JSON list of N, CA and C in Angstrom, two decimals:
[
{"chain": "A", "resi": 210, "resn": "UNK", "atom": "N", "xyz": [-85.68, -3.80, -170.49]},
{"chain": "A", "resi": 210, "resn": "UNK", "atom": "CA", "xyz": [-87.31, -3.90, -169.90]},
{"chain": "A", "resi": 210, "resn": "UNK", "atom": "C", "xyz": [-86.67, -2.92, -168.79]},
{"chain": "A", "resi": 211, "resn": "UNK", "atom": "N", "xyz": [-87.02, -2.72, -167.46]},
{"chain": "A", "resi": 211, "resn": "UNK", "atom": "CA", "xyz": [-86.36, -2.50, -166.48]},
{"chain": "A", "resi": 211, "resn": "UNK", "atom": "C", "xyz": [-87.83, -2.31, -165.36]},
{"chain": "A", "resi": 212, "resn": "UNK", "atom": "N", "xyz": [-87.49, -2.92, -163.54]},
{"chain": "A", "resi": 212, "resn": "UNK", "atom": "CA", "xyz": [-88.36, -2.91, -163.23]},
{"chain": "A", "resi": 212, "resn": "UNK", "atom": "C", "xyz": [-88.40, -1.23, -162.49]},
{"chain": "A", "resi": 213, "resn": "UNK", "atom": "N", "xyz": [-89.67, -1.10, -161.62]},
{"chain": "A", "resi": 213, "resn": "UNK", "atom": "CA", "xyz": [-89.44, -0.59, -161.13]},
{"chain": "A", "resi": 213, "resn": "UNK", "atom": "C", "xyz": [-88.39, -0.29, -159.96]},
{"chain": "A", "resi": 214, "resn": "UNK", "atom": "N", "xyz": [-87.63, 0.56, -159.65]},
{"chain": "A", "resi": 214, "resn": "UNK", "atom": "CA", "xyz": [-86.41, 0.53, -158.67]},
{"chain": "A", "resi": 214, "resn": "UNK", "atom": "C", "xyz": [-87.35, -0.23, -156.84]},
{"chain": "A", "resi": 215, "resn": "UNK", "atom": "N", "xyz": [-88.82, -0.01, -156.92]},
{"chain": "A", "resi": 215, "resn": "UNK", "atom": "CA", "xyz": [-89.26, -0.06, -155.46]},
{"chain": "A", "resi": 215, "resn": "UNK", "atom": "C", "xyz": [-88.94, -1.42, -154.95]},
{"chain": "A", "resi": 216, "resn": "UNK", "atom": "N", "xyz": [-88.72, -3.09, -156.39]},
{"chain": "A", "resi": 216, "resn": "UNK", "atom": "CA", "xyz": [-89.36, -3.69, -156.54]},
{"chain": "A", "resi": 216, "resn": "UNK", "atom": "C", "xyz": [-87.70, -4.50, -156.74]},
{"chain": "A", "resi": 217, "resn": "UNK", "atom": "N", "xyz": [-86.98, -4.98, -155.52]},
{"chain": "A", "resi": 217, "resn": "UNK", "atom": "CA", "xyz": [-84.95, -5.37, -155.44]},
{"chain": "A", "resi": 217, "resn": "UNK", "atom": "C", "xyz": [-85.41, -6.87, -154.47]},
{"chain": "A", "resi": 218, "resn": "UNK", "atom": "N", "xyz": [-83.60, -7.49, -154.45]},
{"chain": "A", "resi": 218, "resn": "UNK", "atom": "CA", "xyz": [-83.26, -8.86, -153.75]},
{"chain": "A", "resi": 218, "resn": "UNK", "atom": "C", "xyz": [-84.36, -8.39, -152.32]},
{"chain": "A", "resi": 219, "resn": "UNK", "atom": "N", "xyz": [-84.87, -9.38, -151.75]},
{"chain": "A", "resi": 219, "resn": "UNK", "atom": "CA", "xyz": [-85.28, -9.64, -150.24]},
{"chain": "A", "resi": 219, "resn": "UNK", "atom": "C", "xyz": [-86.66, -8.89, -149.64]},
{"chain": "A", "resi": 220, "resn": "UNK", "atom": "N", "xyz": [-87.68, -8.46, -151.20]},
{"chain": "A", "resi": 220, "resn": "UNK", "atom": "CA", "xyz": [-88.29, -7.49, -150.74]},
{"chain": "A", "resi": 220, "resn": "UNK", "atom": "C", "xyz": [-89.37, -8.80, -150.48]},
{"chain": "A", "resi": 221, "resn": "UNK", "atom": "N", "xyz": [-90.35, -7.84, -149.69]},
{"chain": "A", "resi": 221, "resn": "UNK", "atom": "CA", "xyz": [-91.64, -8.35, -149.27]},
{"chain": "A", "resi": 221, "resn": "UNK", "atom": "C", "xyz": [-92.90, -8.38, -149.78]},
{"chain": "A", "resi": 222, "resn": "UNK", "atom": "N", "xyz": [-93.98, -9.46, -149.85]},
{"chain": "A", "resi": 222, "resn": "UNK", "atom": "CA", "xyz": [-94.79, -9.04, -150.81]},
{"chain": "A", "resi": 222, "resn": "UNK", "atom": "C", "xyz": [-96.24, -9.01, -150.08]},
{"chain": "A", "resi": 223, "resn": "UNK", "atom": "N", "xyz": [-97.26, -7.99, -150.29]},
{"chain": "A", "resi": 223, "resn": "UNK", "atom": "CA", "xyz": [-97.92, -8.66, -149.04]},
{"chain": "A", "resi": 223, "resn": "UNK", "atom": "C", "xyz": [-99.01, -9.86, -149.40]},
{"chain": "A", "resi": 224, "resn": "UNK", "atom": "N", "xyz": [-99.87, -10.33, -149.08]},
{"chain": "A", "resi": 224, "resn": "UNK", "atom": "CA", "xyz": [-100.32, -11.57, -148.56]},
{"chain": "A", "resi": 224, "resn": "UNK", "atom": "C", "xyz": [-101.99, -11.08, -148.47]},
{"chain": "A", "resi": 225, "resn": "UNK", "atom": "N", "xyz": [-102.66, -11.90, -149.43]},
{"chain": "A", "resi": 225, "resn": "UNK", "atom": "CA", "xyz": [-104.03, -12.30, -149.97]},
{"chain": "A", "resi": 225, "resn": "UNK", "atom": "C", "xyz": [-104.91, -10.63, -150.48]},
{"chain": "A", "resi": 226, "resn": "UNK", "atom": "N", "xyz": [-103.74, -10.18, -150.79]},
{"chain": "A", "resi": 226, "resn": "UNK", "atom": "CA", "xyz": [-104.48, -8.90, -151.93]},
{"chain": "A", "resi": 226, "resn": "UNK", "atom": "C", "xyz": [-103.57, -8.82, -153.45]},
{"chain": "A", "resi": 227, "resn": "UNK", "atom": "N", "xyz": [-104.26, -9.01, -154.20]},
{"chain": "A", "resi": 227, "resn": "UNK", "atom": "CA", "xyz": [-103.41, -8.76, -155.07]},
{"chain": "A", "resi": 227, "resn": "UNK", "atom": "C", "xyz": [-101.99, -8.12, -155.31]},
{"chain": "A", "resi": 228, "resn": "UNK", "atom": "N", "xyz": [-100.76, -8.37, -155.99]},
{"chain": "A", "resi": 228, "resn": "UNK", "atom": "CA", "xyz": [-100.15, -6.61, -156.01]},
{"chain": "A", "resi": 228, "resn": "UNK", "atom": "C", "xyz": [-99.77, -6.70, -157.56]},
{"chain": "A", "resi": 229, "resn": "UNK", "atom": "N", "xyz": [-99.08, -5.86, -158.20]},
{"chain": "A", "resi": 229, "resn": "UNK", "atom": "CA", "xyz": [-98.72, -4.99, -158.45]},
{"chain": "A", "resi": 229, "resn": "UNK", "atom": "C", "xyz": [-97.60, -5.06, -159.41]},
{"chain": "A", "resi": 230, "resn": "UNK", "atom": "N", "xyz": [-97.17, -5.61, -160.03]},
{"chain": "A", "resi": 230, "resn": "UNK", "atom": "CA", "xyz": [-95.37, -5.08, -160.45]},
{"chain": "A", "resi": 230, "resn": "UNK", "atom": "C", "xyz": [-95.36, -4.30, -161.47]},
{"chain": "A", "resi": 231, "resn": "UNK", "atom": "N", "xyz": [-94.85, -2.93, -161.24]},
{"chain": "A", "resi": 231, "resn": "UNK", "atom": "CA", "xyz": [-94.41, -2.59, -162.79]},
{"chain": "A", "resi": 231, "resn": "UNK", "atom": "C", "xyz": [-93.00, -1.64, -163.10]},
{"chain": "A", "resi": 232, "resn": "UNK", "atom": "N", "xyz": [-93.06, -1.97, -164.07]},
{"chain": "A", "resi": 232, "resn": "UNK", "atom": "CA", "xyz": [-91.51, -0.94, -165.01]},
{"chain": "A", "resi": 232, "resn": "UNK", "atom": "C", "xyz": [-92.44, -0.43, -166.09]},
{"chain": "A", "resi": 233, "resn": "UNK", "atom": "N", "xyz": [-90.18, -0.40, -166.73]},
{"chain": "A", "resi": 233, "resn": "UNK", "atom": "CA", "xyz": [-90.43, 0.43, -168.00]},
{"chain": "A", "resi": 233, "resn": "UNK", "atom": "C", "xyz": [-89.97, -0.38, -169.07]},
{"chain": "A", "resi": 234, "resn": "UNK", "atom": "N", "xyz": [-90.41, -0.08, -170.78]},
{"chain": "A", "resi": 234, "resn": "UNK", "atom": "CA", "xyz": [-89.71, -0.81, -171.41]},
{"chain": "A", "resi": 234, "resn": "UNK", "atom": "C", "xyz": [-90.02, 0.09, -173.21]},
{"chain": "A", "resi": 235, "resn": "UNK", "atom": "N", "xyz": [-89.59, -0.81, -173.97]},
{"chain": "A", "resi": 235, "resn": "UNK", "atom": "CA", "xyz": [-89.38, -0.59, -175.58]},
{"chain": "A", "resi": 235, "resn": "UNK", "atom": "C", "xyz": [-91.33, -0.77, -175.88]},
{"chain": "A", "resi": 236, "resn": "UNK", "atom": "N", "xyz": [-91.60, 0.42, -175.94]},
{"chain": "A", "resi": 236, "resn": "UNK", "atom": "CA", "xyz": [-92.68, -0.03, -177.40]},
{"chain": "A", "resi": 236, "resn": "UNK", "atom": "C", "xyz": [-93.49, -1.44, -177.18]},
{"chain": "A", "resi": 237, "resn": "UNK", "atom": "N", "xyz": [-94.01, -1.89, -177.23]},
{"chain": "A", "resi": 237, "resn": "UNK", "atom": "CA", "xyz": [-94.58, -2.95, -177.90]},
{"chain": "A", "resi": 237, "resn": "UNK", "atom": "C", "xyz": [-93.93, -4.22, -177.27]},
{"chain": "A", "resi": 238, "resn": "UNK", "atom": "N", "xyz": [-93.09, -4.62, -176.66]},
{"chain": "A", "resi": 238, "resn": "UNK", "atom": "CA", "xyz": [-92.16, -5.48, -175.86]},
{"chain": "A", "resi": 238, "resn": "UNK", "atom": "C", "xyz": [-93.11, -6.21, -174.89]},
{"chain": "A", "resi": 239, "resn": "UNK", "atom": "N", "xyz": [-92.95, -7.80, -175.21]},
{"chain": "A", "resi": 239, "resn": "UNK", "atom": "CA", "xyz": [-93.60, -8.53, -174.60]},
{"chain": "A", "resi": 239, "resn": "UNK", "atom": "C", "xyz": [-92.78, -8.87, -172.74]},
{"chain": "A", "resi": 240, "resn": "UNK", "atom": "N", "xyz": [-93.10, -8.44, -171.93]},
{"chain": "A", "resi": 240, "resn": "UNK", "atom": "CA", "xyz": [-93.44, -9.03, -170.56]},
{"chain": "A", "resi": 240, "resn": "UNK", "atom": "C", "xyz": [-93.86, -10.33, -170.15]},
{"chain": "A", "resi": 241, "resn": "UNK", "atom": "N", "xyz": [-92.62, -11.00, -169.66]},
{"chain": "A", "resi": 241, "resn": "UNK", "atom": "CA", "xyz": [-93.62, -12.02, -169.42]},
{"chain": "A", "resi": 241, "resn": "UNK", "atom": "C", "xyz": [-92.85, -12.48, -167.55]},
{"chain": "A", "resi": 242, "resn": "UNK", "atom": "N", "xyz": [-93.74, -12.63, -166.59]},
{"chain": "A", "resi": 242, "resn": "UNK", "atom": "CA", "xyz": [-93.88, -12.33, -165.05]},
{"chain": "A", "resi": 242, "resn": "UNK", "atom": "C", "xyz": [-94.07, -14.25, -164.57]},
{"chain": "A", "resi": 243, "resn": "UNK", "atom": "N", "xyz": [-92.92, -14.71, -164.24]},
{"chain": "A", "resi": 243, "resn": "UNK", "atom": "CA", "xyz": [-93.15, -15.90, -163.21]},
{"chain": "A", "resi": 243, "resn": "UNK", "atom": "C", "xyz": [-92.96, -16.22, -161.74]},
{"chain": "A", "resi": 244, "resn": "UNK", "atom": "N", "xyz": [-93.77, -16.06, -161.13]},
{"chain": "A", "resi": 244, "resn": "UNK", "atom": "CA", "xyz": [-93.90, -16.59, -160.04]},
{"chain": "A", "resi": 244, "resn": "UNK", "atom": "C", "xyz": [-94.77, -17.57, -159.35]},
{"chain": "A", "resi": 245, "resn": "UNK", "atom": "N", "xyz": [-94.17, -18.59, -158.26]},
{"chain": "A", "resi": 245, "resn": "UNK", "atom": "CA", "xyz": [-94.77, -19.78, -157.69]},
{"chain": "A", "resi": 245, "resn": "UNK", "atom": "C", "xyz": [-95.29, -20.61, -158.81]},
{"chain": "A", "resi": 246, "resn": "UNK", "atom": "N", "xyz": [-95.19, -20.35, -159.68]},
{"chain": "A", "resi": 246, "resn": "UNK", "atom": "CA", "xyz": [-95.76, -21.86, -161.34]},
{"chain": "A", "resi": 246, "resn": "UNK", "atom": "C", "xyz": [-96.71, -20.79, -161.26]},
{"chain": "A", "resi": 247, "resn": "UNK", "atom": "N", "xyz": [-96.95, -19.60, -161.69]},
{"chain": "A", "resi": 247, "resn": "UNK", "atom": "CA", "xyz": [-98.01, -18.90, -162.24]},
{"chain": "A", "resi": 247, "resn": "UNK", "atom": "C", "xyz": [-97.36, -18.30, -162.88]},
{"chain": "A", "resi": 248, "resn": "UNK", "atom": "N", "xyz": [-97.84, -17.96, -164.17]},
{"chain": "A", "resi": 248, "resn": "UNK", "atom": "CA", "xyz": [-97.06, -17.02, -165.07]},
{"chain": "A", "resi": 248, "resn": "UNK", "atom": "C", "xyz": [-97.87, -15.50, -165.67]},
{"chain": "A", "resi": 249, "resn": "UNK", "atom": "N", "xyz": [-97.54, -15.01, -166.48]},
{"chain": "A", "resi": 249, "resn": "UNK", "atom": "CA", "xyz": [-98.34, -14.09, -166.33]},
{"chain": "A", "resi": 249, "resn": "UNK", "atom": "C", "xyz": [-97.29, -12.70, -167.68]},
{"chain": "A", "resi": 250, "resn": "UNK", "atom": "N", "xyz": [-98.23, -12.18, -168.43]},
{"chain": "A", "resi": 250, "resn": "UNK", "atom": "CA", "xyz": [-97.60, -11.62, -169.43]},
{"chain": "A", "resi": 250, "resn": "UNK", "atom": "C", "xyz": [-98.84, -10.62, -170.11]},
{"chain": "A", "resi": 251, "resn": "UNK", "atom": "N", "xyz": [-97.97, -9.23, -170.26]},
{"chain": "A", "resi": 251, "resn": "UNK", "atom": "CA", "xyz": [-98.48, -8.04, -170.68]},
{"chain": "A", "resi": 251, "resn": "UNK", "atom": "C", "xyz": [-97.50, -7.05, -171.93]},
{"chain": "A", "resi": 252, "resn": "UNK", "atom": "N", "xyz": [-98.34, -5.96, -172.36]},
{"chain": "A", "resi": 252, "resn": "UNK", "atom": "CA", "xyz": [-97.32, -5.78, -173.97]},
{"chain": "A", "resi": 252, "resn": "UNK", "atom": "C", "xyz": [-96.56, -4.06, -173.03]},
{"chain": "A", "resi": 253, "resn": "UNK", "atom": "N", "xyz": [-95.50, -3.23, -173.41]},
{"chain": "A", "resi": 253, "resn": "UNK", "atom": "CA", "xyz": [-95.24, -2.29, -172.83]},
{"chain": "A", "resi": 253, "resn": "UNK", "atom": "C", "xyz": [-96.12, -1.40, -173.41]},
{"chain": "A", "resi": 254, "resn": "UNK", "atom": "N", "xyz": [-96.82, -0.17, -173.44]},
{"chain": "A", "resi": 254, "resn": "UNK", "atom": "CA", "xyz": [-98.18, 1.14, -173.93]},
{"chain": "A", "resi": 254, "resn": "UNK", "atom": "C", "xyz": [-97.82, 2.00, -173.27]},
{"chain": "A", "resi": 255, "resn": "UNK", "atom": "N", "xyz": [-97.06, 3.66, -173.95]},
{"chain": "A", "resi": 255, "resn": "UNK", "atom": "CA", "xyz": [-96.51, 4.97, -173.72]},
{"chain": "A", "resi": 255, "resn": "UNK", "atom": "C", "xyz": [-94.97, 4.16, -172.89]},
{"chain": "A", "resi": 256, "resn": "UNK", "atom": "N", "xyz": [-94.36, 3.01, -173.11]},
{"chain": "A", "resi": 256, "resn": "UNK", "atom": "CA", "xyz": [-92.67, 2.98, -171.79]},
{"chain": "A", "resi": 256, "resn": "UNK", "atom": "C", "xyz": [-94.14, 2.27, -170.63]},
{"chain": "A", "resi": 257, "resn": "UNK", "atom": "N", "xyz": [-94.20, 1.70, -171.08]},
{"chain": "A", "resi": 257, "resn": "UNK", "atom": "CA", "xyz": [-94.53, 1.02, -169.58]},
{"chain": "A", "resi": 257, "resn": "UNK", "atom": "C", "xyz": [-95.57, -0.14, -169.28]},
{"chain": "A", "resi": 258, "resn": "UNK", "atom": "N", "xyz": [-95.58, -0.55, -168.29]},
{"chain": "A", "resi": 258, "resn": "UNK", "atom": "CA", "xyz": [-96.02, -1.73, -168.87]},
{"chain": "A", "resi": 258, "resn": "UNK", "atom": "C", "xyz": [-96.25, -1.99, -166.62]},
{"chain": "A", "resi": 259, "resn": "UNK", "atom": "N", "xyz": [-97.67, -3.00, -166.47]},
{"chain": "A", "resi": 259, "resn": "UNK", "atom": "CA", "xyz": [-97.60, -3.30, -165.01]},
{"chain": "A", "resi": 259, "resn": "UNK", "atom": "C", "xyz": [-98.90, -4.81, -165.13]},
{"chain": "A", "resi": 260, "resn": "UNK", "atom": "N", "xyz": [-98.44, -6.07, -164.29]},
{"chain": "A", "resi": 260, "resn": "UNK", "atom": "CA", "xyz": [-98.10, -6.93, -164.10]},
{"chain": "A", "resi": 260, "resn": "UNK", "atom": "C", "xyz": [-99.26, -7.09, -162.72]},
{"chain": "A", "resi": 261, "resn": "UNK", "atom": "N", "xyz": [-100.96, -7.60, -162.78]},
{"chain": "A", "resi": 261, "resn": "UNK", "atom": "CA", "xyz": [-100.94, -7.77, -162.11]},
{"chain": "A", "resi": 261, "resn": "UNK", "atom": "C", "xyz": [-101.47, -9.31, -160.98]},
{"chain": "A", "resi": 262, "resn": "UNK", "atom": "N", "xyz": [-100.48, -9.28, -159.57]},
{"chain": "A", "resi": 262, "resn": "UNK", "atom": "CA", "xyz": [-100.88, -11.40, -159.77]},
{"chain": "A", "resi": 262, "resn": "UNK", "atom": "C", "xyz": [-101.41, -11.22, -158.71]},
{"chain": "A", "resi": 263, "resn": "UNK", "atom": "N", "xyz": [-102.40, -12.79, -158.93]},
{"chain": "A", "resi": 263, "resn": "UNK", "atom": "CA", "xyz": [-102.89, -13.08, -157.96]},
{"chain": "A", "resi": 263, "resn": "UNK", "atom": "C", "xyz": [-102.48, -12.97, -156.47]},
{"chain": "A", "resi": 264, "resn": "UNK", "atom": "N", "xyz": [-104.02, -13.05, -155.38]},
{"chain": "A", "resi": 264, "resn": "UNK", "atom": "CA", "xyz": [-103.16, -13.05, -154.44]},
{"chain": "A", "resi": 264, "resn": "UNK", "atom": "C", "xyz": [-102.47, -14.71, -153.61]},
{"chain": "A", "resi": 265, "resn": "UNK", "atom": "N", "xyz": [-101.67, -13.97, -153.29]},
{"chain": "A", "resi": 265, "resn": "UNK", "atom": "CA", "xyz": [-101.01, -15.22, -152.21]},
{"chain": "A", "resi": 265, "resn": "UNK", "atom": "C", "xyz": [-101.39, -15.32, -150.91]},
{"chain": "A", "resi": 266, "resn": "UNK", "atom": "N", "xyz": [-101.99, -16.76, -150.47]},
{"chain": "A", "resi": 266, "resn": "UNK", "atom": "CA", "xyz": [-102.71, -17.03, -149.21]},
{"chain": "A", "resi": 266, "resn": "UNK", "atom": "C", "xyz": [-101.51, -17.81, -148.01]},
{"chain": "A", "resi": 267, "resn": "UNK", "atom": "N", "xyz": [-100.11, -17.66, -148.86]},
{"chain": "A", "resi": 267, "resn": "UNK", "atom": "CA", "xyz": [-99.49, -18.37, -147.53]},
{"chain": "A", "resi": 267, "resn": "UNK", "atom": "C", "xyz": [-98.11, -18.07, -147.61]},
{"chain": "A", "resi": 268, "resn": "UNK", "atom": "N", "xyz": [-97.27, -17.55, -147.27]},
{"chain": "A", "resi": 268, "resn": "UNK", "atom": "CA", "xyz": [-96.20, -16.76, -146.67]},
{"chain": "A", "resi": 268, "resn": "UNK", "atom": "C", "xyz": [-95.24, -17.98, -147.51]},
{"chain": "A", "resi": 269, "resn": "UNK", "atom": "N", "xyz": [-93.92, -16.92, -148.91]},
{"chain": "A", "resi": 269, "resn": "UNK", "atom": "CA", "xyz": [-93.47, -18.08, -149.97]},
{"chain": "A", "resi": 269, "resn": "UNK", "atom": "C", "xyz": [-92.23, -17.73, -149.20]},
{"chain": "A", "resi": 270, "resn": "UNK", "atom": "N", "xyz": [-90.97, -18.64, -149.61]},
{"chain": "A", "resi": 270, "resn": "UNK", "atom": "CA", "xyz": [-90.01, -17.96, -150.14]},
{"chain": "A", "resi": 270, "resn": "UNK", "atom": "C", "xyz": [-89.96, -18.47, -151.79]},
{"chain": "A", "resi": 271, "resn": "UNK", "atom": "N", "xyz": [-89.35, -17.38, -152.49]},
{"chain": "A", "resi": 271, "resn": "UNK", "atom": "CA", "xyz": [-89.83, -18.08, -153.81]},
{"chain": "A", "resi": 271, "resn": "UNK", "atom": "C", "xyz": [-89.02, -16.88, -154.84]},
{"chain": "A", "resi": 272, "resn": "UNK", "atom": "N", "xyz": [-87.98, -17.36, -155.68]},
{"chain": "A", "resi": 272, "resn": "UNK", "atom": "CA", "xyz": [-87.90, -16.13, -157.22]},
{"chain": "A", "resi": 272, "resn": "UNK", "atom": "C", "xyz": [-88.72, -15.76, -157.85]},
{"chain": "A", "resi": 273, "resn": "UNK", "atom": "N", "xyz": [-88.59, -13.65, -158.41]},
{"chain": "A", "resi": 273, "resn": "UNK", "atom": "CA", "xyz": [-89.85, -13.65, -158.77]},
{"chain": "A", "resi": 273, "resn": "UNK", "atom": "C", "xyz": [-88.86, -13.51, -160.26]},
{"chain": "A", "resi": 274, "resn": "UNK", "atom": "N", "xyz": [-89.66, -14.02, -161.56]},
{"chain": "A", "resi": 274, "resn": "UNK", "atom": "CA", "xyz": [-88.61, -13.16, -162.58]},
{"chain": "A", "resi": 274, "resn": "UNK", "atom": "C", "xyz": [-89.27, -12.92, -163.72]},
{"chain": "A", "resi": 275, "resn": "UNK", "atom": "N", "xyz": [-88.79, -11.50, -164.51]},
{"chain": "A", "resi": 275, "resn": "UNK", "atom": "CA", "xyz": [-89.37, -10.89, -165.22]},
{"chain": "A", "resi": 275, "resn": "UNK", "atom": "C", "xyz": [-88.51, -10.48, -166.15]},
{"chain": "A", "resi": 276, "resn": "UNK", "atom": "N", "xyz": [-89.22, -10.93, -167.76]},
{"chain": "A", "resi": 276, "resn": "UNK", "atom": "CA", "xyz": [-88.56, -11.43, -169.01]},
{"chain": "A", "resi": 276, "resn": "UNK", "atom": "C", "xyz": [-89.04, -10.21, -169.88]},
{"chain": "A", "resi": 277, "resn": "UNK", "atom": "N", "xyz": [-88.34, -9.28, -170.37]},
{"chain": "A", "resi": 277, "resn": "UNK", "atom": "CA", "xyz": [-88.29, -8.66, -171.70]},
{"chain": "A", "resi": 277, "resn": "UNK", "atom": "C", "xyz": [-88.36, -9.38, -172.75]},
{"chain": "A", "resi": 278, "resn": "UNK", "atom": "N", "xyz": [-89.14, -8.77, -173.93]},
{"chain": "A", "resi": 278, "resn": "UNK", "atom": "CA", "xyz": [-88.89, -9.24, -174.95]},
{"chain": "A", "resi": 278, "resn": "UNK", "atom": "C", "xyz": [-89.65, -9.03, -176.67]},
{"chain": "A", "resi": 279, "resn": "UNK", "atom": "N", "xyz": [-88.93, -7.95, -177.01]},
{"chain": "A", "resi": 279, "resn": "UNK", "atom": "CA", "xyz": [-89.49, -7.69, -178.30]},
{"chain": "A", "resi": 279, "resn": "UNK", "atom": "C", "xyz": [-90.06, -8.35, -179.33]},
{"chain": "A", "resi": 280, "resn": "UNK", "atom": "N", "xyz": [-91.29, -7.66, -180.49]},
{"chain": "A", "resi": 280, "resn": "UNK", "atom": "CA", "xyz": [-92.67, -8.47, -180.28]},
{"chain": "A", "resi": 280, "resn": "UNK", "atom": "C", "xyz": [-91.64, -8.22, -181.96]},
{"chain": "A", "resi": 281, "resn": "UNK", "atom": "N", "xyz": [-91.52, -8.84, -183.17]},
{"chain": "A", "resi": 281, "resn": "UNK", "atom": "CA", "xyz": [-91.96, -8.05, -184.91]},
{"chain": "A", "resi": 281, "resn": "UNK", "atom": "C", "xyz": [-92.96, -7.34, -184.71]},
{"chain": "A", "resi": 282, "resn": "UNK", "atom": "N", "xyz": [-92.96, -6.41, -185.18]},
{"chain": "A", "resi": 282, "resn": "UNK", "atom": "CA", "xyz": [-94.32, -6.21, -185.66]},
{"chain": "A", "resi": 282, "resn": "UNK", "atom": "C", "xyz": [-94.26, -6.04, -187.26]},
{"chain": "A", "resi": 283, "resn": "UNK", "atom": "N", "xyz": [-95.79, -6.53, -187.77]},
{"chain": "A", "resi": 283, "resn": "UNK", "atom": "CA", "xyz": [-95.46, -6.48, -189.47]},
{"chain": "A", "resi": 283, "resn": "UNK", "atom": "C", "xyz": [-96.39, -5.32, -190.02]}
]
């Protein structure tokens, strides 16, 4: 799993609007994003994934964590 290269340390996210985070990964890989005690999930399709986070209403200094996990197919 890789984040798009525009997402770097000390990045600034827009306040008051949904925020899209995206990248690439292995087909059917589960992606989990956590930020400010919110957790979002998606699955890689066609080598790509995207998560839209809820709008933030304040200035926050926080860690955004994205984890990829391969799912076993039956």
